DNA sequence: CGGCCCATTGACTATGGTCAATATAAGTGG
DNA sequence: CCACTTATATTGACCATAGTCAATGGGCCG
């Protein structure tokens, strides 16, 4: 794996930032935003690079600005489980904790907005807006983790794949503010089969077989290995084992 | 199921409360504590009772004072997955959310300290200590949920059981401030085989078989159905698939 | 072209699930 | 007090789902 020097990350003003209104900083204005501006710096990572290794010292916390990263836990014998999927605006790291408990890996090219940990921790204590937003985001992550526990513990391989595809399709639809109802949805898989298997608690062979099966059954169409079309979102959702419109109404 | 009127829950002053220094209220003093005192009330539930049904309106948030409760998700066809185990000092409910996303069930007799939701939400906004403590607790829960994802996605049935027993043993040891190293540990299972299976993503038959297997292999001793002795904690931990002393050093 | 990575597919196996019988303990009511 | 019921747990026989191991295919890049 060749480690090329990365192009220096551009410094973006908070006011111009794409994730300004969804990230930890969402509720900060004026002085508060200025204070964040002073302790932040950007970093870029290429697809496949590891941002942090489990057990490493972390001197920053960060927001994902663009791209997708994953949190994974690894057992001694090599079994791996992804425990988080980080999308733009998601938060990495924990105030008050110096060591990373998971590997953080870029699955696409990723840009993060890092805040030096010490000043950020101090800021949390005196900036209620920051703590409140972080609380809200953490509660959302907890909900997502619990949804994932249901998937890992009780869903079949086919349902697991359908659930993942549904999440990606929904996310893509909201990004493009397409309507999900009715019309076909199209997107690119940002994950390899192996990453999907780590996420779903399956082997990559099972992932591959189930994707083929969903294709055979017309639930999805595939172009190449990564480009997916979902002709009928409700069909996909019912394959996922959720109530047919559960995730859409909300 | 006969629904007896429960004895009225006693009103305890915050100063006398067992969980005073571990619950959401831990960092509140003086006026803040007084404000909490004014919006709180206690409720008791018997083993087996449901505190809240998924989808119900919840007009309070709460701290578990004593006993054990569970959070479970249920699929339409009845498959169930426990997504949280609530021990004394743990928090139930989410500020800013009116409907419960999970069933909350008492597995032993339970006492909770409820805070009326509206005033509690208002208090979060103006009491940084409260928001900060809740953030910390939520981050801990998120870590626990992620640990659980590794278990659900990647561990074998035997490892799952050993992991659960290890958690219960450790918790019991800390409660009694016994040292975990060396000497044998003894405790009662607070969960039925079925609840264990819901927690572990297994069937109750598999739970039963694996407990029998651990007994046969001398990893645990059983008296009756519920009383467990762990002669060698390190043995149990290595059966759980964690590094042999991972959870102890900390 | 050759090598590498990612993905697919097949044959076989193993782990845990299903269905069913039986055991055990704790009530409940005659 | 004992028969009866009910809830909880154990065990066995069989089966299905997903895992393992291995061969093969298809892009992409040097």
XYZ file of C-alpha atoms (C1' of nucleotides) in Angstrom:
560
model
C 0.000 0.000 0.000
C 1.784 3.106 -1.213
C 1.445 6.081 1.089
C 1.380 9.136 -1.095
C 1.626 12.558 0.440
C -1.908 13.878 0.382
C -2.734 17.229 -1.092
C -3.082 19.668 1.761
C -6.663 19.921 2.904
C -8.211 23.284 2.073
C -9.281 25.440 4.994
C -12.978 26.148 4.693
C -14.754 28.854 6.642
C -17.528 27.408 8.824
C -20.007 29.671 7.080
C -19.278 27.934 3.762
C -19.316 24.400 5.116
C -21.698 21.838 3.601
C -22.447 20.208 6.924
C -22.729 23.440 8.857
C -26.342 22.836 9.860
C -26.262 19.138 10.574
C -22.976 18.583 12.441
C -22.016 19.225 16.101
C -21.599 22.858 15.273
C -25.179 23.184 13.972
C -26.466 25.286 16.833
C -23.421 27.503 17.272
C -23.416 31.065 15.990
C -21.251 34.157 16.314
C -18.681 33.843 19.089
C -19.251 30.144 19.540
C -18.683 29.424 15.893
C -15.618 31.633 15.966
C -14.220 29.683 18.907
C -14.701 26.432 16.989
C -13.113 27.951 13.920
C -9.978 28.573 15.986
C -9.484 25.013 17.159
C -10.309 23.263 13.932
C -8.277 21.962 10.997
C -9.148 19.797 8.022
C -7.649 16.482 6.999
C -8.136 14.349 3.925
C -7.869 10.591 3.673
C -7.949 8.336 0.644
C -10.274 5.393 0.237
C -8.858 2.471 2.188
C -6.755 4.536 4.585
C -7.188 4.151 8.314
C -7.883 7.395 10.150
C -7.246 5.895 13.568
C -6.325 2.468 14.871
C -8.083 0.985 17.854
C -5.991 1.704 20.935
C -4.268 4.717 19.383
C -4.085 7.986 21.153
C -6.503 10.500 19.627
C -5.767 14.149 20.139
C -8.811 15.332 18.264
C -12.475 14.745 17.766
C -13.946 15.361 14.314
C -16.884 15.746 11.988
C -17.007 13.877 8.695
C -17.355 16.568 6.023
C -17.542 14.345 2.955
C -17.114 10.685 2.098
C -17.840 7.577 4.130
C -15.890 6.035 6.970
C -16.505 2.984 9.145
C -15.963 2.006 12.764
C -14.885 -1.606 13.189
C -14.082 -3.851 16.103
C -11.747 -6.795 15.657
C -11.414 -9.910 17.803
C -8.038 -11.480 18.484
C -8.607 -14.224 15.947
C -9.483 -11.714 13.250
C -13.279 -11.787 13.264
C -14.473 -8.307 12.445
C -17.696 -6.424 13.069
C -18.473 -2.971 11.821
C -20.187 -1.015 14.609
C -20.783 2.270 12.877
C -21.074 3.808 9.451
C -19.992 7.440 9.406
C -21.642 9.695 6.841
C -21.155 13.412 6.284
C -21.935 15.397 9.457
C -21.378 12.370 11.720
C -19.102 12.797 14.698
C -15.948 10.793 15.502
C -14.340 10.467 18.884
C -15.487 11.055 22.405
C -14.818 14.054 24.583
C -12.995 12.880 27.690
C -11.461 9.847 26.071
C -7.899 9.773 24.837
C -7.787 6.344 23.181
C -9.785 5.143 20.221
C -11.862 2.034 20.983
C -12.346 1.132 17.297
C -10.553 1.269 13.985
C -11.805 4.155 11.872
C -11.347 3.525 8.147
C -12.154 5.548 5.047
C -14.161 3.500 2.528
C -14.254 6.370 0.048
C -12.075 9.464 -0.042
C -12.897 11.308 3.146
C -12.539 14.809 4.447
C -12.833 15.469 8.160
C -12.994 18.624 10.201
C -10.897 17.993 13.327
C -11.139 19.866 16.610
C -8.224 19.676 19.025
C -9.514 17.565 21.844
C -8.480 19.556 24.907
C -9.957 22.887 23.826
C -13.027 21.102 22.469
C -13.615 19.436 25.839
C -13.264 22.764 27.574
C -15.725 24.251 25.134
C -18.304 21.530 25.758
C -18.315 22.546 29.423
C -19.045 26.181 28.766
C -21.072 26.017 25.539
C -24.461 24.402 26.175
C -25.369 24.574 22.486
C -22.485 22.302 21.688
C -23.231 19.765 24.417
C -26.933 19.750 23.511
C -26.278 19.123 19.853
C -23.784 16.390 20.636
C -26.303 14.789 22.981
C -28.918 14.796 20.256
C -26.536 13.258 17.745
C -25.392 10.622 20.224
C -28.993 9.674 20.970
C -29.585 9.273 17.239
C -26.534 7.048 16.942
C -27.752 4.991 19.855
C -31.082 4.486 18.095
C -29.257 3.450 14.940
C -27.067 1.042 16.901
C -30.166 -0.550 18.433
C -31.834 -0.907 15.063
C -28.647 -2.608 13.971
C -28.769 -4.970 16.937
C -32.163 -6.194 15.755
C -30.716 -6.772 12.304
C -27.653 -8.617 13.614
C -29.519 -10.730 16.116
C -32.671 -11.657 14.281
C -32.710 -11.018 10.553
C -31.916 -13.590 7.853
C -29.085 -13.017 5.401
C -31.542 -11.908 2.726
C -33.245 -9.471 5.084
C -29.896 -8.103 6.194
C -28.858 -7.310 2.631
C -32.241 -5.807 1.824
C -32.042 -3.660 4.977
C -28.624 -2.320 4.067
C -29.693 -1.552 0.516
C -32.801 0.189 1.836
C -30.715 2.399 4.112
C -28.361 3.335 1.310
C -31.234 3.941 -1.096
C -33.090 6.119 1.388
C -29.980 8.089 2.221
C -29.275 8.634 -1.457
C -32.831 9.686 -2.125
C -32.798 12.270 0.663
C -29.466 13.648 -0.527
C -30.934 14.224 -3.971
C -34.265 15.130 -2.415
C -35.931 12.653 -4.699
C -39.212 11.271 -3.546
C -38.831 7.699 -2.431
C -42.395 6.659 -3.096
C -43.211 5.437 -6.537
C -40.323 5.999 -8.912
C -37.216 3.842 -9.186
C -34.162 4.720 -7.117
C -30.606 4.419 -8.313
C -27.331 4.618 -6.420
C -23.761 3.345 -6.165
C -22.705 0.974 -3.421
C -20.048 2.773 -1.403
C -18.934 -0.508 0.170
C -17.103 -3.596 -1.078
C -18.749 -6.962 -0.532
C -16.312 -7.540 2.284
C -17.207 -4.285 4.034
C -20.866 -5.199 3.646
C -20.205 -8.564 5.254
C -18.428 -6.848 8.157
C -21.412 -4.602 8.580
C -24.013 -7.353 8.403
C -22.305 -10.082 10.393
C -22.082 -12.361 7.353
C -19.340 -13.779 5.139
C -18.620 -12.084 1.858
C -19.731 -15.196 -0.006
C -23.153 -15.034 1.609
C -23.391 -11.347 0.754
C -22.590 -12.118 -2.855
C -25.088 -14.975 -3.056
C -27.889 -12.932 -1.547
C -27.268 -9.987 -3.848
C -27.429 -12.400 -6.772
C -30.657 -13.829 -5.396
C -32.273 -10.386 -5.011
C -31.219 -9.640 -8.580
C -32.653 -12.954 -9.844
C -35.918 -12.171 -8.087
C -36.134 -8.709 -9.613
C -35.971 -6.866 -6.305
C -32.922 -4.973 -7.567
C -31.107 -4.505 -10.871
C -27.318 -4.460 -11.065
C -25.088 -2.682 -13.555
C -21.489 -3.673 -13.030
C -20.721 -4.647 -9.447
C -21.668 -1.459 -7.730
C -24.469 0.379 -9.486
C -27.884 -0.533 -8.128
C -31.420 0.239 -9.229
C -34.390 -0.391 -6.977
C -37.513 -0.497 -9.148
C -39.922 -0.770 -6.227
C -38.860 0.584 -2.866
C -41.798 -0.964 -1.034
C -40.830 -4.378 -2.328
C -37.299 -3.848 -1.025
C -38.606 -2.696 2.349
C -40.812 -5.716 2.730
C -37.834 -7.943 1.895
C -36.003 -6.132 4.684
C -38.548 -7.390 7.190
C -39.527 -3.911 8.368
C -43.161 -2.950 8.169
C -43.648 -2.004 4.572
C -43.404 1.726 5.135
C -41.904 1.882 8.579
C -38.802 3.825 7.747
C -40.463 6.255 5.389
C -43.002 7.825 7.659
C -41.150 9.796 10.256
C -52.177 -12.268 34.615
C -53.716 -10.756 37.713
C -53.117 -7.046 38.001
C -52.908 -6.256 41.674
C -52.874 -2.675 42.843
C -49.261 -1.951 43.686
C -48.277 -0.549 47.024
C -47.744 3.144 46.609
C -44.127 3.937 45.876
C -42.405 5.711 48.751
C -41.170 9.230 48.095
C -37.445 9.340 48.707
C -35.491 12.543 49.097
C -32.758 12.858 46.483
C -30.200 13.164 49.239
C -31.088 9.668 50.487
C -31.213 8.042 47.076
C -29.012 5.017 46.374
C -28.281 6.063 42.813
C -27.765 9.724 43.612
C -24.173 9.769 42.406
C -24.450 7.579 39.341
C -27.719 8.648 37.673
C -28.554 11.674 35.481
C -28.793 13.776 38.596
C -25.250 12.928 39.696
C -23.779 16.334 39.031
C -26.682 18.408 40.291
C -26.514 20.099 43.657
C -28.497 22.662 45.591
C -31.023 24.493 43.420
C -30.658 22.105 40.534
C -31.348 19.100 42.701
C -34.272 20.920 44.241
C -35.709 21.594 40.790
C -35.447 17.897 39.953
C -37.022 16.970 43.234
C -40.057 19.014 42.239
C -40.720 17.273 38.957
C -40.077 13.732 40.081
C -42.237 10.898 41.352
C -41.570 7.243 42.011
C -43.252 4.218 40.495
C -42.956 0.536 41.251
C -43.424 -2.350 38.853
C -43.528 -6.057 39.491
C -41.378 -8.616 37.713
C -42.908 -9.294 34.315
C -44.844 -6.047 34.053
C -44.360 -3.767 31.078
C -43.444 -0.193 31.974
C -44.079 1.104 28.461
C -45.161 -0.425 25.175
C -43.410 0.454 21.975
C -45.391 3.219 20.267
C -46.991 4.417 23.495
C -46.945 8.013 24.463
C -44.428 8.626 27.263
C -44.942 11.673 29.400
C -41.891 11.077 31.513
C -38.279 10.094 31.401
C -36.865 8.090 34.281
C -33.964 6.615 36.174
C -34.005 2.994 37.289
C -33.574 3.075 41.058
C -33.578 -0.641 41.750
C -34.214 -3.857 39.863
C -33.616 -4.771 36.239
C -35.579 -3.814 33.149
C -35.088 -4.550 29.472
C -35.595 -2.738 26.189
C -36.870 -4.991 23.409
C -37.729 -4.559 19.777
C -40.244 -6.857 18.131
C -40.707 -7.602 14.436
C -44.151 -8.074 12.932
C -43.777 -11.848 12.864
C -42.810 -11.929 16.508
C -39.037 -12.189 16.357
C -37.672 -10.305 19.339
C -34.330 -8.709 20.113
C -33.392 -7.124 23.377
C -31.509 -3.900 22.671
C -30.751 -2.740 26.172
C -30.471 -3.999 29.721
C -31.361 -1.355 32.286
C -29.649 -1.579 35.642
C -29.961 0.766 38.618
C -28.987 4.344 37.675
C -29.661 3.749 33.958
C -31.846 6.218 32.129
C -35.081 5.495 30.236
C -36.630 7.686 27.588
C -35.373 10.462 25.414
C -35.822 14.146 25.921
C -37.624 15.556 22.891
C -39.370 12.327 22.014
C -42.955 11.629 22.944
C -43.304 8.019 21.784
C -41.420 5.015 23.075
C -39.511 3.179 20.345
C -39.158 -0.053 22.378
C -41.011 -2.126 24.916
C -39.655 -1.570 28.405
C -40.224 -4.562 30.679
C -39.381 -5.285 34.292
C -37.556 -8.613 34.673
C -37.363 -8.252 38.427
C -39.364 -5.944 40.678
C -38.376 -2.472 39.621
C -38.517 0.990 41.093
C -38.099 3.997 38.840
C -37.725 7.682 39.530
C -39.779 9.490 36.864
C -39.365 13.087 35.781
C -42.231 14.762 33.960
C -40.991 15.101 30.434
C -41.847 18.709 29.601
C -40.219 20.286 32.654
C -37.285 17.898 32.331
C -36.712 18.975 28.735
C -36.849 22.591 29.766
C -34.364 21.875 32.507
C -31.923 20.202 30.129
C -31.781 23.441 28.183
C -30.861 25.590 31.146
C -28.935 23.144 33.331
C -25.616 22.251 31.691
C -24.773 19.783 34.440
C -27.798 17.741 33.530
C -27.115 17.745 29.788
C -23.475 16.905 30.341
C -24.217 13.975 32.607
C -26.838 12.664 30.195
C -24.362 12.970 27.346
C -21.803 10.975 29.275
C -24.325 8.261 30.083
C -25.544 8.111 26.502
C -21.987 7.741 25.234
C -21.499 4.859 27.657
C -24.660 3.218 26.406
C -23.506 3.651 22.848
C -20.247 1.886 23.689
C -22.187 -0.918 25.324
C -24.459 -1.202 22.288
C -21.443 -1.474 20.009
C -19.854 -4.140 22.153
C -23.152 -5.943 21.855
C -23.102 -5.617 18.076
C -19.807 -7.513 18.006
C -21.362 -10.229 20.121
C -24.500 -10.480 17.976
C -22.694 -10.376 14.657
C -19.634 -12.496 15.269
C -19.679 -14.604 18.391
C -20.668 -18.281 18.579
C -23.525 -19.415 20.791
C -21.091 -20.613 23.438
C -19.190 -17.331 23.395
C -22.429 -15.382 23.621
C -23.501 -17.218 26.759
C -20.058 -16.905 28.317
C -20.061 -13.165 27.537
C -23.413 -12.635 29.192
C -22.411 -14.610 32.268
C -19.163 -12.641 32.454
C -21.050 -9.352 32.392
C -23.444 -10.484 35.111
C -20.600 -11.901 37.203
C -18.551 -8.735 36.899
C -21.505 -6.545 37.748
C -22.283 -8.656 40.774
C -18.668 -8.596 41.918
C -18.493 -4.808 41.712
C -21.769 -4.452 43.591
C -20.365 -6.509 46.439
C -16.927 -4.987 45.877
C -15.478 -8.454 45.757
C -12.242 -8.848 43.929
C -12.811 -10.620 40.656
C -9.331 -12.036 40.327
C -8.694 -15.360 41.939
C -11.622 -16.419 44.073
C -14.859 -17.959 42.839
C -17.799 -15.716 42.016
C -21.384 -16.540 42.742
C -24.592 -14.893 41.588
C -28.218 -15.388 40.604
C -29.335 -15.098 37.002
C -31.814 -12.232 36.854
C -33.076 -13.432 33.462
C -35.110 -16.393 32.263
C -33.658 -18.554 29.493
C -36.045 -16.860 27.126
C -34.908 -13.367 28.101
C -31.321 -14.529 27.668
C -32.144 -15.785 24.192
C -33.738 -12.438 23.328
C -30.629 -10.711 24.514
C -28.193 -12.958 22.682
C -29.990 -13.445 19.384
C -30.432 -17.183 20.008
C -33.316 -19.552 20.678
C -34.023 -20.575 24.226
C -33.148 -24.178 23.360
C -29.673 -23.136 22.264
C -29.239 -21.099 25.436
C -30.206 -24.099 27.514
C -27.883 -26.426 25.615
C -24.909 -24.097 25.878
C -25.420 -23.557 29.588
C -25.503 -27.322 30.012
C -22.312 -27.584 27.955
C -20.489 -24.949 30.047
C -21.593 -26.839 33.144
C -20.393 -30.181 31.732
C -17.036 -28.591 30.939
C -16.656 -27.176 34.451
C -16.642 -23.537 33.353
C -19.603 -22.884 35.643
C -21.502 -24.747 38.360
C -25.269 -24.614 38.628
C -27.486 -24.913 41.685
C -31.129 -25.018 40.705
C -31.846 -23.178 37.471
C -30.652 -19.778 38.423
C -27.779 -19.862 40.886
C -24.389 -19.795 39.231
C -20.856 -20.214 40.484
C -17.856 -19.281 38.366
C -14.815 -21.054 39.795
C -12.344 -19.375 37.447
C -13.237 -15.998 35.998
C -10.334 -16.003 33.530
C -11.530 -19.298 32.106
C -14.984 -17.787 31.614
C -13.538 -14.698 29.968
C -11.486 -16.715 27.542
C -14.605 -18.721 26.665
C -16.268 -15.375 25.938
C -13.718 -14.672 23.227
C -12.540 -11.420 24.785
C -8.867 -11.094 25.557
C -8.417 -12.935 28.797
C -8.472 -9.860 30.997
C -9.850 -7.265 28.647
C -12.838 -6.185 30.614
C -11.180 -6.212 34.004
C -8.398 -3.758 33.465
C -10.004 -0.439 32.948
C 0.151 -9.349 -21.431
C 0.199 -10.667 -16.656
C -0.972 -9.798 -12.016
C -4.035 -8.172 -8.619
C -8.265 -7.201 -6.562
C -12.920 -7.920 -6.224
C -16.724 -10.704 -7.006
C -19.316 -14.945 -8.226
C -20.432 -19.687 -7.967
C -20.244 -24.560 -6.509
C -19.730 -28.516 -3.275
C -19.703 -29.753 1.170
C -20.134 -28.966 6.268
C -21.338 -27.207 10.732
C -23.813 -24.443 13.705
C -27.800 -23.303 15.480
C -32.997 -23.536 14.599
C -37.422 -26.247 14.680
C -40.505 -29.360 16.521
C -41.598 -32.379 20.038
C -41.281 -35.012 24.309
C -40.160 -34.796 29.095
C -38.668 -32.848 33.550
C -38.937 -29.640 37.402
C -40.759 -26.217 40.375
C -44.130 -23.112 41.946
C -48.457 -22.062 42.672
C -53.850 -22.885 42.976
C -57.902 -24.736 44.520
C -60.751 -28.714 46.004
C -52.432 -32.088 51.798
C -52.503 -33.599 47.320
C -53.992 -33.451 42.489
C -53.789 -30.277 38.760
C -52.198 -26.381 36.160
C -48.890 -23.408 34.449
C -44.439 -21.533 33.586
C -39.733 -22.608 33.016
C -36.100 -25.544 31.582
C -33.791 -29.637 29.503
C -32.917 -32.921 25.966
C -33.326 -35.388 21.532
C -33.976 -35.984 16.481
C -33.927 -33.796 12.390
C -33.287 -29.916 9.232
C -32.064 -25.349 7.160
C -29.273 -21.536 6.868
C -25.120 -19.713 6.441
C -20.038 -20.803 6.744
C -15.800 -22.980 4.691
C -12.867 -24.145 1.126
C -11.876 -23.924 -3.542
C -12.199 -22.880 -8.423
C -13.316 -19.342 -11.824
C -14.468 -14.823 -13.943
C -13.950 -9.957 -14.974
C -11.904 -5.297 -14.675
C -8.088 -2.316 -14.156
C -3.385 -0.928 -13.994
C 1.475 -1.216 -14.616
